[in-house]
Each structure stands twice: as C-alpha cells, then as structure tokens.
mmCIF file of C-alpha atoms in Angstrom:
data_model
loop_
_atom_site.group_PDB
_atom_site.id
_atom_site.type_symbol
_atom_site.label_atom_id
_atom_site.label_comp_id
_atom_site.label_asym_id
_atom_site.label_seq_id
_atom_site.Cartn_x
_atom_site.Cartn_y
_atom_site.Cartn_z
ATOM 1 C CA MET A 170 174.831 55.288 100.457
ATOM 2 C CA ALA A 171 172.629 56.437 97.576
ATOM 3 C CA SER A 172 170.198 59.246 98.224
ATOM 4 C CA ALA A 173 166.515 58.923 97.388
ATOM 5 C CA ASN A 174 165.519 60.010 93.910
ATOM 6 C CA PRO A 175 163.068 62.949 94.250
ATOM 7 C CA TRP A 176 161.462 62.061 90.888
ATOM 8 C CA ASP A 177 160.795 58.452 91.875
ATOM 9 C CA PRO A 178 157.118 58.093 92.853
ATOM 10 C CA ALA A 179 158.045 55.204 95.164
ATOM 11 C CA SER A 180 160.126 57.571 97.308
ATOM 12 C CA ALA A 181 158.848 58.624 100.705
ATOM 13 C CA PRO A 182 156.298 61.456 100.362
ATOM 14 C CA ASN A 183 157.342 64.945 101.382
ATOM 15 C CA GLY A 184 155.312 67.448 103.387
ATOM 16 C CA ALA A 185 153.582 68.940 100.354
ATOM 17 C CA GLY A 186 152.581 65.511 99.095
ATOM 18 C CA LEU A 187 151.200 64.504 102.464
ATOM 19 C CA LEU A 188 149.209 67.732 102.754
ATOM 20 C CA LEU A 189 147.830 67.385 99.225
ATOM 21 C CA SER A 190 146.834 63.765 99.810
ATOM 22 C CA HIS A 191 145.053 64.825 103.011
ATOM 23 C CA PHE A 192 143.082 67.498 101.125
ATOM 24 C CA VAL A 193 142.186 65.063 98.338
ATOM 25 C CA ALA A 194 141.077 62.427 100.854
ATOM 26 C CA SER A 195 138.895 64.936 102.697
ATOM 27 C CA GLY A 196 137.270 66.123 99.470
ATOM 28 C CA MET A 197 138.519 69.708 99.717
ATOM 29 C CA ILE A 198 140.451 69.299 96.465
ATOM 30 C CA THR A 199 139.562 67.106 93.504
ATOM 31 C CA GLN A 200 141.564 66.035 90.478
ATOM 32 C CA LYS A 201 139.249 68.162 88.320
ATOM 33 C CA ASN A 202 139.923 71.266 90.460
ATOM 34 C CA LEU A 203 143.667 70.738 90.127
ATOM 35 C CA GLU A 204 143.386 70.335 86.348
ATOM 36 C CA ILE A 205 141.315 73.525 86.078
ATOM 37 C CA GLU A 206 143.858 75.453 88.144
ATOM 38 C CA LEU A 207 146.674 74.195 85.911
ATOM 39 C CA LEU A 208 144.771 75.277 82.794
ATOM 40 C CA LYS A 209 144.167 78.735 84.293
ATOM 41 C CA LEU A 210 147.844 79.043 85.152
ATOM 42 C CA ALA A 211 148.848 77.987 81.640
ATOM 43 C CA LYS A 212 146.452 80.546 80.156
ATOM 44 C CA ASP A 213 147.673 83.358 82.421
ATOM 45 C CA THR A 214 151.332 82.703 81.650
ATOM 46 C CA ALA A 215 151.054 81.784 77.961
ATOM 47 C CA ASP A 216 152.432 85.116 76.766
ATOM 48 C CA VAL A 217 155.605 84.629 78.793
ATOM 49 C CA VAL A 218 156.894 81.851 76.545
ATOM 50 C CA HIS A 219 155.086 82.400 73.234
ATOM 51 C CA PRO A 220 157.558 83.566 70.531
ATOM 52 C CA PHE A 221 155.159 86.210 69.176
ATOM 53 C CA PHE A 222 154.852 87.971 72.514
ATOM 54 C CA LEU A 223 158.539 87.525 73.287
ATOM 55 C CA ALA A 224 159.425 89.232 69.990
ATOM 56 C CA GLN A 225 157.103 92.146 70.817
ATOM 57 C CA LYS A 226 158.606 92.570 74.276
ATOM 58 C CA CYS A 227 162.128 92.357 72.880
ATOM 59 C CA HIS A 228 161.326 95.023 70.280
ATOM 60 C CA ILE A 229 159.843 97.339 72.925
ATOM 61 C CA LEU A 230 162.867 96.914 75.176
ATOM 62 C CA GLN A 231 165.301 97.528 72.313
ATOM 63 C CA SER A 232 163.494 100.718 71.302
ATOM 64 C CA MET A 233 163.806 102.197 74.810
#
C-alpha cells in the first residue's frame, strides 16, 4: 500500500493545516499578514545565507 505524499495538496490536511485554515476562515490571519511575516523572516535571516556575511563569519572564526 502506497503512503500519502506529504507534498501533494490533495492529501488529507494535517493538524497545522486545519488550524491555519480555521484562523484564516475566522479572519484572525490573512494572506497579507502571512506574506508580511515571511518577508520579515527573510529579512531577519538574510545574513545567514548571504556569501558576503558567510565569508566574514568564516574569517572571524579562522582568526580565533
């Protein structure tokens, strides 16, 4: 028996999906709010993956 594909949107929703859909339906969370939160997260973590900042951190660690 094949297991359900977790990446398939037609799969049965999990607990997080059900909770999120409840919040969206009640108006507590909007698509715009979620997009803004994602942009804030991307901004806050941009230095983690940017090569310039990675090179600086690597240099600092090597000089210790």
